[in-house]
XYZ file of N, CA, C and O in Angstrom:
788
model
N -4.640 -24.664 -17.783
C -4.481 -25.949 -18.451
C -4.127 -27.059 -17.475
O -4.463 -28.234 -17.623
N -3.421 -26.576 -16.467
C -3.081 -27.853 -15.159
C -3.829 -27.138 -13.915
O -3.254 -26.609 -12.964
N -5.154 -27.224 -14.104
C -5.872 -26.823 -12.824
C -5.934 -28.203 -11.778
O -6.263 -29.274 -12.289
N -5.685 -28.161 -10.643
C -5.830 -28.559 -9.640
C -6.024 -28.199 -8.178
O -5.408 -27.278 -7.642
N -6.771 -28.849 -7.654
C -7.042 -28.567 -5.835
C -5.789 -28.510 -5.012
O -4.918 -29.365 -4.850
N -5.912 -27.279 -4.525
C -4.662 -27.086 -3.431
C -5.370 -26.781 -2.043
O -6.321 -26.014 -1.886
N -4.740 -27.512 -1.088
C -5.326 -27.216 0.013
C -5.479 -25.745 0.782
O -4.723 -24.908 0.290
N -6.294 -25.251 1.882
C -6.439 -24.007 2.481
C -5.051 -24.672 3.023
O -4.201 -24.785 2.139
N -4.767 -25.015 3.985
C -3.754 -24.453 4.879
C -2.102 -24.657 3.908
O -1.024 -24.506 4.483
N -2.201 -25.018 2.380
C -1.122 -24.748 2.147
C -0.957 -23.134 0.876
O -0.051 -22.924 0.070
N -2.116 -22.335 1.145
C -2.192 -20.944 0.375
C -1.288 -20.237 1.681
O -0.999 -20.564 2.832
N -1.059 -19.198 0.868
C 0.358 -18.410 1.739
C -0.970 -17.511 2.603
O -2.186 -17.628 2.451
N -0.366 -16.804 3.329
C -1.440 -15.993 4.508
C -1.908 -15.083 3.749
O -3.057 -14.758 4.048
N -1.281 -14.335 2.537
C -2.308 -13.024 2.207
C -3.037 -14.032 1.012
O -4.038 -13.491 0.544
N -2.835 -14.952 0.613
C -3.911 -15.504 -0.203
C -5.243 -16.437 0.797
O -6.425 -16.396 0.457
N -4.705 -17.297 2.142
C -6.065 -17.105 2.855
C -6.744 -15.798 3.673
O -7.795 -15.804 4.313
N -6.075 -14.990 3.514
C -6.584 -13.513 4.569
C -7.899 -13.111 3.170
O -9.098 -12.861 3.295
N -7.060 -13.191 1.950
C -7.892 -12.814 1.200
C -9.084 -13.644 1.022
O -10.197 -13.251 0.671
N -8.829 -14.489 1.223
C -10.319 -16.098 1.483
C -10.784 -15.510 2.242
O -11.622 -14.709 1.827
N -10.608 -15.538 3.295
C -11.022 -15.723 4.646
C -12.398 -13.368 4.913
O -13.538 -13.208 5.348
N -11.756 -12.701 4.577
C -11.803 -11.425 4.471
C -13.073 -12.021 3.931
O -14.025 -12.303 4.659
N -13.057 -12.173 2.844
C -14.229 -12.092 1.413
C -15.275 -12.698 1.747
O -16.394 -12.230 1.536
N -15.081 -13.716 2.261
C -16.386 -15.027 2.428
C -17.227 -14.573 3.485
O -18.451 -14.681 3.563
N -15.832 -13.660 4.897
C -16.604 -13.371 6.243
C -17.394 -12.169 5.562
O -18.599 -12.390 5.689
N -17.231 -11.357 5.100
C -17.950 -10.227 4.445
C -19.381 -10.310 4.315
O -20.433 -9.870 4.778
N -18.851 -11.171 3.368
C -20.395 -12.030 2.132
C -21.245 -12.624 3.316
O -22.452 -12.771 3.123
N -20.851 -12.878 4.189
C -21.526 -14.134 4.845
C -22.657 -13.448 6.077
O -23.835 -13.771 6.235
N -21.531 -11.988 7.177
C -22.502 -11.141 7.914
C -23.139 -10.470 6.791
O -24.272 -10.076 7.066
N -22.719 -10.206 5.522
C -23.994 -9.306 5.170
C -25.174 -10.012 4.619
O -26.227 -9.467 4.287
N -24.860 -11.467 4.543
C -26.489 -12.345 3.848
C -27.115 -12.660 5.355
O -28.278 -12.978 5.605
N -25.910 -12.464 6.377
C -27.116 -12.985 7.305
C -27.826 -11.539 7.763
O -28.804 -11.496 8.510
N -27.492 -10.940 7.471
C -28.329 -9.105 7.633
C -29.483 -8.760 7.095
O -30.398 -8.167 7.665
N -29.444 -9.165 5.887
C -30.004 -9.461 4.780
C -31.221 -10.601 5.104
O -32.416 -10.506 4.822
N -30.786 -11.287 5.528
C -31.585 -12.818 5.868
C -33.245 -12.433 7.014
O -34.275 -13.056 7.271
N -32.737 -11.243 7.354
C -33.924 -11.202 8.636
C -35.131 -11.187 7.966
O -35.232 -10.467 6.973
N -36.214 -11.964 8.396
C -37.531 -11.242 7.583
C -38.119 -10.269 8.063
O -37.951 -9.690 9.136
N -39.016 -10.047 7.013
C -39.938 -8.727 6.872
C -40.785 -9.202 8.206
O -41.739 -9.939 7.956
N -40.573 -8.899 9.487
C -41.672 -9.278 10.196
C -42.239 -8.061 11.178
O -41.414 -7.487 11.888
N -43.495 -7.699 11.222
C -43.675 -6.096 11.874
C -43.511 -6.389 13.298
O -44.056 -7.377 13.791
N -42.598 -5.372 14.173
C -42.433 -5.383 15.080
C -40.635 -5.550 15.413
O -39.931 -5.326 16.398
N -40.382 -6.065 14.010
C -38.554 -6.759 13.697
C -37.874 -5.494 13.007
O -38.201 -5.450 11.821
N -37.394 -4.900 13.219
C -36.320 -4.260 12.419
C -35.679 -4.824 11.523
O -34.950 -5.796 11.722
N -35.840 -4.375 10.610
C -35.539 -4.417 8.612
C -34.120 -3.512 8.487
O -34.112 -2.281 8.453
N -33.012 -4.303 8.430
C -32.005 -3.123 7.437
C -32.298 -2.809 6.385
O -32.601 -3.617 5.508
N -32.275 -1.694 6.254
C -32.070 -0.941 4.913
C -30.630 -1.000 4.295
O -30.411 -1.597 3.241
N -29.492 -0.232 5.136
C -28.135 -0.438 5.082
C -27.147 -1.152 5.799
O -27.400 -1.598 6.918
N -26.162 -1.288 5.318
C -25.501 -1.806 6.008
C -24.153 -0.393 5.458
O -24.268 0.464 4.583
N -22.763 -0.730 6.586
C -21.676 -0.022 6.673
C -20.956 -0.934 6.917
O -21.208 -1.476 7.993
N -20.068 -1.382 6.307
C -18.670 -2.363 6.283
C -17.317 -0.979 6.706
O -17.107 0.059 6.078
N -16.541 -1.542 8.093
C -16.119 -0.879 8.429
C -14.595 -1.526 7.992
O -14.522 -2.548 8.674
N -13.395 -1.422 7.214
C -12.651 -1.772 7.529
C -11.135 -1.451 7.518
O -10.578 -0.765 6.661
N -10.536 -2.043 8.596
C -9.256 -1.289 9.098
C -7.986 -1.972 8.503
O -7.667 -3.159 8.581
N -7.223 -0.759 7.782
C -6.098 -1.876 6.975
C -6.080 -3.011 6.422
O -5.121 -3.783 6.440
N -7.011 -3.174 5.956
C -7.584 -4.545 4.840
C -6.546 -5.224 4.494
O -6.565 -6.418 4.793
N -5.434 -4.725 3.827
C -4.300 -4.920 2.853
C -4.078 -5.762 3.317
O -3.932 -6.808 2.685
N -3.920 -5.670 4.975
C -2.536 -6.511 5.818
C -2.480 -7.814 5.381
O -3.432 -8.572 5.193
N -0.839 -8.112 5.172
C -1.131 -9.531 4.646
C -1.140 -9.891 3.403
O -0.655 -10.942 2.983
N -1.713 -9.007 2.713
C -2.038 -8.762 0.745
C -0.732 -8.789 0.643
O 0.099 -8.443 1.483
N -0.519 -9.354 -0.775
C 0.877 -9.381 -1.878
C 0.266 -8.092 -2.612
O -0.925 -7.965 -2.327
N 0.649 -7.306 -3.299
C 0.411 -5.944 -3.826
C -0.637 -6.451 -4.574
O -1.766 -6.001 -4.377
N -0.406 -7.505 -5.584
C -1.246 -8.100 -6.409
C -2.662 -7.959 -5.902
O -3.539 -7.313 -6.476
N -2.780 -8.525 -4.939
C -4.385 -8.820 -4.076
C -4.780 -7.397 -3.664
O -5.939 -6.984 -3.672
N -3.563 -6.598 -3.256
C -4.049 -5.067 -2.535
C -4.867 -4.354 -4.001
O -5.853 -3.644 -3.804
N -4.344 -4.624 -5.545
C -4.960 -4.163 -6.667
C -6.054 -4.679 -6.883
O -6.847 -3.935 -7.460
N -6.608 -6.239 -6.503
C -7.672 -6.640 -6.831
C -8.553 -6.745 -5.690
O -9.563 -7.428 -5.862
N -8.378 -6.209 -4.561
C -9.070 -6.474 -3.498
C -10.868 -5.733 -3.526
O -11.914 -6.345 -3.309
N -10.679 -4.170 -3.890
C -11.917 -3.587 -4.304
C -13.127 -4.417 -5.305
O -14.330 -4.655 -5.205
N -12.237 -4.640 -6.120
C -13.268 -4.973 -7.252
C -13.212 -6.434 -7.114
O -13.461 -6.737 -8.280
N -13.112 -7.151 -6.717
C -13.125 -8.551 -5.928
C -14.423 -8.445 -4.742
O -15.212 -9.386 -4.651
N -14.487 -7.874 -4.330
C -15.596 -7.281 -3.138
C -16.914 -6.915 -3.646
O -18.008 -7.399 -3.354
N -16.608 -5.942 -4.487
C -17.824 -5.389 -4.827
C -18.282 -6.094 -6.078
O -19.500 -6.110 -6.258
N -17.375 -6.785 -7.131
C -17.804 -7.903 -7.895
C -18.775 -9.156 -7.475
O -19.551 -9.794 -8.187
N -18.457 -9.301 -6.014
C -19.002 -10.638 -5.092
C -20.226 -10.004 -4.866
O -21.196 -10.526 -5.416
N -20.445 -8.857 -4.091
C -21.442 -8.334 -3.446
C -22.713 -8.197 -4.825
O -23.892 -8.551 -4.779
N -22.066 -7.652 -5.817
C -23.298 -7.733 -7.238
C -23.605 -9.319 -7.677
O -24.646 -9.670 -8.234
N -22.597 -10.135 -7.351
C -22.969 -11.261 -7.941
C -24.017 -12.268 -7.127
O -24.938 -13.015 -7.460
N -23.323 -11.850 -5.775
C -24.471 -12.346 -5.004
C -26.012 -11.343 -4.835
O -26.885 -11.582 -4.001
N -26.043 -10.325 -5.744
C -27.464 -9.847 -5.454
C -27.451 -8.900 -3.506
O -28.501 -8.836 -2.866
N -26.608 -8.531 -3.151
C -26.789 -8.134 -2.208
C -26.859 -6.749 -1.817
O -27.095 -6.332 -0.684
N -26.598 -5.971 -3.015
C -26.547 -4.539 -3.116
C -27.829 -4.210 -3.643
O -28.124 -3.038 -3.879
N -28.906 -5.509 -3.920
C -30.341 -5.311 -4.511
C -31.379 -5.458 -3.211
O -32.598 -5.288 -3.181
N -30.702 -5.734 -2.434
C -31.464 -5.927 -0.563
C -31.040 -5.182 -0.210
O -31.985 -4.514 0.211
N -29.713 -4.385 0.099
C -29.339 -3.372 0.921
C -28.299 -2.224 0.282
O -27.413 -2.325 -0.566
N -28.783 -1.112 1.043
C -27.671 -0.202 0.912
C -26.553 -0.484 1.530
O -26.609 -0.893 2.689
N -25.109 -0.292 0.766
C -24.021 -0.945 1.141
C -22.810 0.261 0.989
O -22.274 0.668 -0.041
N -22.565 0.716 2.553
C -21.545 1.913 2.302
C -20.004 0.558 3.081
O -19.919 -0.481 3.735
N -19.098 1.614 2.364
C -17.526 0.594 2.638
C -16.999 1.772 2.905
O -17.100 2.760 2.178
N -16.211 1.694 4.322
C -15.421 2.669 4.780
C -14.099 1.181 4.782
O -14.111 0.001 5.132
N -12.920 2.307 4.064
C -11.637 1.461 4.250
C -10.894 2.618 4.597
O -10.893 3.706 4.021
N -9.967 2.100 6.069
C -8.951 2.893 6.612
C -7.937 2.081 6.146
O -8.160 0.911 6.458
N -6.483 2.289 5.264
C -5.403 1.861 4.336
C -4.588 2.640 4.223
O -4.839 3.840 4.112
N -3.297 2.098 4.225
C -1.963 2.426 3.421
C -1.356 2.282 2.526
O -0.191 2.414 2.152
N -2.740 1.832 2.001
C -2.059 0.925 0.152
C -2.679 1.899 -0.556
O -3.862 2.239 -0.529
N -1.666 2.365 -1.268
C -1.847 2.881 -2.751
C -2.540 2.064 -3.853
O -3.038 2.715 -4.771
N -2.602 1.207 -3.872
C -3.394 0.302 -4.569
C -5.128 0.222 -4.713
O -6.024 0.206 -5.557
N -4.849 0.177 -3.003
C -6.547 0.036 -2.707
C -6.673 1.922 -3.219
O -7.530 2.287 -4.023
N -5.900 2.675 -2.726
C -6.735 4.222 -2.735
C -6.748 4.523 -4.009
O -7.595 5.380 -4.261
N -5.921 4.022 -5.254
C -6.396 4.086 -6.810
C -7.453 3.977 -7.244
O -7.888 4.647 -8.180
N -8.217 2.879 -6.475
C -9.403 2.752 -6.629
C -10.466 3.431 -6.393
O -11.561 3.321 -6.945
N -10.155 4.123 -5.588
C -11.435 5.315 -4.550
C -11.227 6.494 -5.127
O -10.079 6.793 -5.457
N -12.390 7.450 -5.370
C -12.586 8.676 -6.397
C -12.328 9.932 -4.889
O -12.893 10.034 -3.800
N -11.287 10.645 -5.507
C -11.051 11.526 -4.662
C -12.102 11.709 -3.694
O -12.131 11.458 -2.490
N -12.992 12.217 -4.505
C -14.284 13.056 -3.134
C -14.886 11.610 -2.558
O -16.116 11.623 -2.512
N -14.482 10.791 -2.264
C -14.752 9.706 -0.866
C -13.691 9.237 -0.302
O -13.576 8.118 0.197
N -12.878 10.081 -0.365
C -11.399 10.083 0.775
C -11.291 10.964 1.586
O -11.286 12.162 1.303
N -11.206 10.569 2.521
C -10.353 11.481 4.078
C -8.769 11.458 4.057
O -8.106 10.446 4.284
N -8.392 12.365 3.838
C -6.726 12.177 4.207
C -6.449 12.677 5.091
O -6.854 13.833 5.209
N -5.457 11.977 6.393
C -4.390 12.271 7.280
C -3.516 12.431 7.437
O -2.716 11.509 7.278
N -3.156 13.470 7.777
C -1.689 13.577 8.054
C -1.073 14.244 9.601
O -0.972 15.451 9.821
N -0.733 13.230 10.497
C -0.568 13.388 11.606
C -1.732 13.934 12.562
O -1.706 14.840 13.394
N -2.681 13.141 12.191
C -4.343 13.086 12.748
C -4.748 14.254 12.232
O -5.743 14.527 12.904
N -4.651 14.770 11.760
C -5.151 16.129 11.227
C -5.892 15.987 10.028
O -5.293 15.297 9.204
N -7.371 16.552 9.527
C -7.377 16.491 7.871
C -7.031 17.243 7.267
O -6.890 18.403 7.655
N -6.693 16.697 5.727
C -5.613 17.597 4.674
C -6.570 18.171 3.710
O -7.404 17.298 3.468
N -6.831 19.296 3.025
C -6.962 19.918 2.094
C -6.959 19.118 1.002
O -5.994 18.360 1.107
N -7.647 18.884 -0.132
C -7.633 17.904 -0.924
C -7.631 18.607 -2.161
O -7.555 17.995 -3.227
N -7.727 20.126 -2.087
C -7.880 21.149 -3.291
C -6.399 21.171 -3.558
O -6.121 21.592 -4.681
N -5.204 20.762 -2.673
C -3.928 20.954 -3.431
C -3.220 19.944 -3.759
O -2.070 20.012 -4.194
N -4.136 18.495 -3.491
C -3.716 17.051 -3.783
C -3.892 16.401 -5.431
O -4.977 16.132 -5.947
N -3.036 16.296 -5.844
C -3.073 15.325 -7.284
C -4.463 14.487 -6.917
O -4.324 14.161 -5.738
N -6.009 13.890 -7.506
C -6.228 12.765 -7.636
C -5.735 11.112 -7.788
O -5.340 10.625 -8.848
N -5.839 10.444 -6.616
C -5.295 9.129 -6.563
C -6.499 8.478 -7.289
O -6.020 7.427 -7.713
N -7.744 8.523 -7.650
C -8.396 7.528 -8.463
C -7.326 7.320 -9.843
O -6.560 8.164 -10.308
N -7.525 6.100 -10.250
C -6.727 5.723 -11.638
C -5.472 6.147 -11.257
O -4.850 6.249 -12.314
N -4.431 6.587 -9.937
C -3.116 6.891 -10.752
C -2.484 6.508 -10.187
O -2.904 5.967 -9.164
N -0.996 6.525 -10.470
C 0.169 5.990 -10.592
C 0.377 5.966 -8.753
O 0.112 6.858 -7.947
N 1.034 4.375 -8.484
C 1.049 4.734 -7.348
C 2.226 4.954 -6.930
O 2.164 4.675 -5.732
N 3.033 5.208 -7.113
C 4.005 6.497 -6.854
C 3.613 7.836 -6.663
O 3.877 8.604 -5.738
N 3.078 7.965 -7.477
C 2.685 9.651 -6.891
C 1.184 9.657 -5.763
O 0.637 10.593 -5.179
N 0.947 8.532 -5.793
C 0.038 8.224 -4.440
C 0.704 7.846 -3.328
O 0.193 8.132 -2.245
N 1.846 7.202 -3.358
C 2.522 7.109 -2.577
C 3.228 8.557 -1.680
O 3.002 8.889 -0.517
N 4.033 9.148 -2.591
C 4.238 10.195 -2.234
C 3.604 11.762 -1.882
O 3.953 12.606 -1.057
N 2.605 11.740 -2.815
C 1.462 12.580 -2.058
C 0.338 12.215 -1.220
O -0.126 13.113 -0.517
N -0.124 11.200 -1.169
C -1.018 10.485 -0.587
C -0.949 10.009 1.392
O -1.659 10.108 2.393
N 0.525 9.437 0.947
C 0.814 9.236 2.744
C 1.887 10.125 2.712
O 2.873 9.750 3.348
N 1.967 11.222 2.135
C 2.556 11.906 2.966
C 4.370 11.758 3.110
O 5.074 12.221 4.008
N 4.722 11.096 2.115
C 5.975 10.566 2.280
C 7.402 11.662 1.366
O 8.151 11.433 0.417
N 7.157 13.051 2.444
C 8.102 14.091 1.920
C 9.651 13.934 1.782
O 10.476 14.655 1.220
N 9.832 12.352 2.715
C 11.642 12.195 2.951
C 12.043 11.043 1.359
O 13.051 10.346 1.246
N 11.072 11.155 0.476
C 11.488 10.279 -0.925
C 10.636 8.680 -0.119
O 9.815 8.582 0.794
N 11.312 7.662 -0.974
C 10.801 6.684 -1.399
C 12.078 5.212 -0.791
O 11.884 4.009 -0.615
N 13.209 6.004 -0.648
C 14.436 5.055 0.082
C 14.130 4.333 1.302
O 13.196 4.653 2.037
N 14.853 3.433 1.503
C 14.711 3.249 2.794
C 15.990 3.744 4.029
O 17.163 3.902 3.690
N 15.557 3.918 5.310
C 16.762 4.819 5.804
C 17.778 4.317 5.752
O 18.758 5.007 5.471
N 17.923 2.834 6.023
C 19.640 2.275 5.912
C 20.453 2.884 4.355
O 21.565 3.408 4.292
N 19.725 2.678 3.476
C 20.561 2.675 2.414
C 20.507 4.393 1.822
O 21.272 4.843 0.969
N 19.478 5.117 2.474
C 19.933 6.338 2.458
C 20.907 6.937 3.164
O 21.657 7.849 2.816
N 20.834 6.318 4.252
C 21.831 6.772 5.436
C 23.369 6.014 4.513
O 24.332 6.675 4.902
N 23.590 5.518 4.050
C 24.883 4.881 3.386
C 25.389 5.571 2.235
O 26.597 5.699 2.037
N 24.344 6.100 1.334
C 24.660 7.126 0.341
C 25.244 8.493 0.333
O 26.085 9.130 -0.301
N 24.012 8.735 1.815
C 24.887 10.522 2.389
C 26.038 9.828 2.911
O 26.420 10.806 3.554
N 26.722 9.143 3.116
C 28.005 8.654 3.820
C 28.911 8.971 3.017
O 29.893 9.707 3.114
N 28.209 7.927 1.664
C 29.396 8.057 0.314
C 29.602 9.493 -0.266
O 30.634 9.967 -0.742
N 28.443 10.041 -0.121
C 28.900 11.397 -0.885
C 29.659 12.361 -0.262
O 30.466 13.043 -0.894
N 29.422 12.513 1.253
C 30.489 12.760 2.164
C 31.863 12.519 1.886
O 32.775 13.341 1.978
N 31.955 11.082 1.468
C 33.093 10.598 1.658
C 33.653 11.010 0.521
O 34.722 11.621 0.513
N 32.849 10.656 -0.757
C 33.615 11.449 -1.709
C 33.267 12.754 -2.137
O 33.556 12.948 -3.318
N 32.783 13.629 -1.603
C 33.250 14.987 -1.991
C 34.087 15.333 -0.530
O 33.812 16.277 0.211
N 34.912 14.572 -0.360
C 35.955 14.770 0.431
C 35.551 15.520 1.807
O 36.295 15.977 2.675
N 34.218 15.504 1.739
C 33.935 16.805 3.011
C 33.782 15.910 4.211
O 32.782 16.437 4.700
N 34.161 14.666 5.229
C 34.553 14.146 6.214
C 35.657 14.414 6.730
O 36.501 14.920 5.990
N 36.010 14.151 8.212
C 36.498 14.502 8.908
C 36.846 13.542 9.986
O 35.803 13.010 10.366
N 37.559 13.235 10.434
C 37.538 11.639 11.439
C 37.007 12.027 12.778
O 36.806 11.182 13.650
N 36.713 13.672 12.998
C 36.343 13.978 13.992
C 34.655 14.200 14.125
O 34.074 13.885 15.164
N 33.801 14.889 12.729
C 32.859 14.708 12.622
C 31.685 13.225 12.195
O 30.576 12.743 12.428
N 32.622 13.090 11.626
C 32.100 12.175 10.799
C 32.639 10.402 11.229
O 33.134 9.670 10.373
N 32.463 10.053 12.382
C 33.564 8.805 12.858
C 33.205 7.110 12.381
O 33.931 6.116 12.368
N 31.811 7.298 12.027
C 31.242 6.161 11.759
C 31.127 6.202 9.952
O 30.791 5.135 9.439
N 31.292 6.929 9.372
C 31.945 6.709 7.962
C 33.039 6.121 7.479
O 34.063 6.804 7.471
N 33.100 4.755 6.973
C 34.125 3.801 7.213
C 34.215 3.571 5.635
O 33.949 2.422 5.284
N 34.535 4.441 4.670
C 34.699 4.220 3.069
C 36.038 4.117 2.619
O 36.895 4.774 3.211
N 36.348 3.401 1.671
C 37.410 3.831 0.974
C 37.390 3.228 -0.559
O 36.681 2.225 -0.633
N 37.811 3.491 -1.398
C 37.936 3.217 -2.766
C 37.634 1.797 -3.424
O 37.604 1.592 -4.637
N 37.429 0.909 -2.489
C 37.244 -0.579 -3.050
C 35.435 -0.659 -2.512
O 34.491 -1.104 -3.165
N 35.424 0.008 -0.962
C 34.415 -0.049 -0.727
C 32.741 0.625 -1.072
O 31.585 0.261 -0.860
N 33.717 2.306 -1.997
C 32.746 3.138 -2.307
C 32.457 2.723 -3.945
O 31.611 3.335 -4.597
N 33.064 1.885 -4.380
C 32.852 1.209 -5.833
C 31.660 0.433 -5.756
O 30.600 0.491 -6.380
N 32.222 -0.559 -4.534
C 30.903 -1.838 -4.498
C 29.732 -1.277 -3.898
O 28.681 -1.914 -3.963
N 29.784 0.091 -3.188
C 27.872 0.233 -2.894
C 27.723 0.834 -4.306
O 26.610 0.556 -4.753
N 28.442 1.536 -5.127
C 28.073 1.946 -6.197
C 27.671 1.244 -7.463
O 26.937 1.581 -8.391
N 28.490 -0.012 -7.178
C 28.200 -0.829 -8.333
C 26.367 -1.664 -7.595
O 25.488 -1.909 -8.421
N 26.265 -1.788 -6.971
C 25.206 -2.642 -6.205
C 23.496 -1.437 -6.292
O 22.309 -1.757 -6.216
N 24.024 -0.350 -6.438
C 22.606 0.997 -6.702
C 22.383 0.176 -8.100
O 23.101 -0.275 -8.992
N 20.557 0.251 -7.701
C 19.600 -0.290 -9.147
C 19.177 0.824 -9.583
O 18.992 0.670 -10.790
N 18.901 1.931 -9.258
C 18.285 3.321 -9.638
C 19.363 3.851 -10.571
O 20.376 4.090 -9.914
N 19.524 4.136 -11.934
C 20.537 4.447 -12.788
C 20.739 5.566 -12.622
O 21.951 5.650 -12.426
N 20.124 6.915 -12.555
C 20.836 7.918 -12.578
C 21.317 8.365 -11.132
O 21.997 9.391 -11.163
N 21.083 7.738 -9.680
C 21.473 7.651 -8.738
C 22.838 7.258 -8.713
O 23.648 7.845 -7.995
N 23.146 6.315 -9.440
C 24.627 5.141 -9.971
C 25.106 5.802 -10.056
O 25.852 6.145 -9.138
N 25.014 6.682 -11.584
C 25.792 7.765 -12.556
C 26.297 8.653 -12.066
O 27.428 9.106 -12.235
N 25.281 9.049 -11.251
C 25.871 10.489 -10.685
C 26.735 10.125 -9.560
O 27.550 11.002 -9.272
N 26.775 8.942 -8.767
C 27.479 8.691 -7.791
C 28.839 8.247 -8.227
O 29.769 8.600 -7.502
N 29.134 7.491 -9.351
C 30.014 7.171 -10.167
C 30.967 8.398 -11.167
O 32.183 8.368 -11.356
N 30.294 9.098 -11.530
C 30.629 10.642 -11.682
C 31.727 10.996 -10.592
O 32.946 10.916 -10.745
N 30.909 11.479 -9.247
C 31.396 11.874 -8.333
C 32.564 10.992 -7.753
O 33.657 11.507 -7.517
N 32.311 9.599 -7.516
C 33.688 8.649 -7.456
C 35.036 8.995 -8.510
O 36.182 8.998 -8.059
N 34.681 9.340 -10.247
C 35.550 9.291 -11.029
C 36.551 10.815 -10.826
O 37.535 11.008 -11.539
């Protein structure tokens, strides 16, 4: 209802990366496309879009619409009716790999490929459990500071520290309240609050 012109250089970087990505796309593959039929000239048939960590830059938002934003453009411009069009995406977004049907994924895990007969399907799902089965992420979903602060507290309160083992554990009763009151994960709270009571 209040549409108006906003300038390129005042869109945030993953909203011009996402400009900028899309248009360069569209643009080598019409000029690919563009060669004529002339004998003696080489004619693509296909093309292979190679690309590396796409996301970078993306707000999650854009990492969900980035596929079908692409390949929406590529049908609209008629360009998948001139050429065969394969898309290799190397990514860490769960977002983008929701999109991709198991059997056209490679998974890595520490350069190695993984077995895909004992992997949940990431097409359509939750990306949490793409997250965690997908890259590989066996140490949970925390980040280390504030994990590293929790094993502190529980240390601290199941009394099992020691000033000799344990020297950089600096808790006490005003302080093990306020990381407790400050946890957003509820049954993480509870049970830590439990263990405080």
């Amino acid at each position: 209802n209040n549409e108006r012109g906003i300038p390129f250089a005042r869109l945030s970087t993953g909203e011009r990366q996402l400009i900028q990505t899309s248009v360069s796309i569209l643009y080598h593959v019409h000029n690919i496309v563009s060669i004529p039929d002339i004998d003696g000239l080489a004619k693509y048939k296909n093309v292979t879009l190679f690309m590396d960590e796409i996301e970078t830059c993306f707000h999650p938002e854009y990492q969900k619409r980035f596929l079908s934003l692409l390949l929406n453009m590529i049908k609209s411009q008629g360009l998948n009716d001139k050429v065969g069009i394969n898309i290799v995406v190397a990514t860490h977004s769960p977002f983008i790999l929701s999109d991709i049907p198991q059997s056209n994924i490679l998974f890595l895990e520490a350069g190695r490929v993984v077995d895909t007969k004992s992997l949940k399907n990431p097409f359509c799902g939750n990306v949490n459990d793409i997250l965690h089965q997908s890259f590989f992420l066996h140490d949970g979903f925390m980040g280390d500071f504030a994990k590293n602060l929790i094993n502190g507290l529980i240390i601290y309160l199941s009394q099992q520290a020691n000033k000799l083992d344990y020297a950089d554990i600096d808790f006490d009763k005003e302080s093990s309240i306020a990381l407790i009151d400050m946890i957003g994960e509820p049954i993480l709270r509870e049970s830590l609050l439990q263990l405080y009571n």
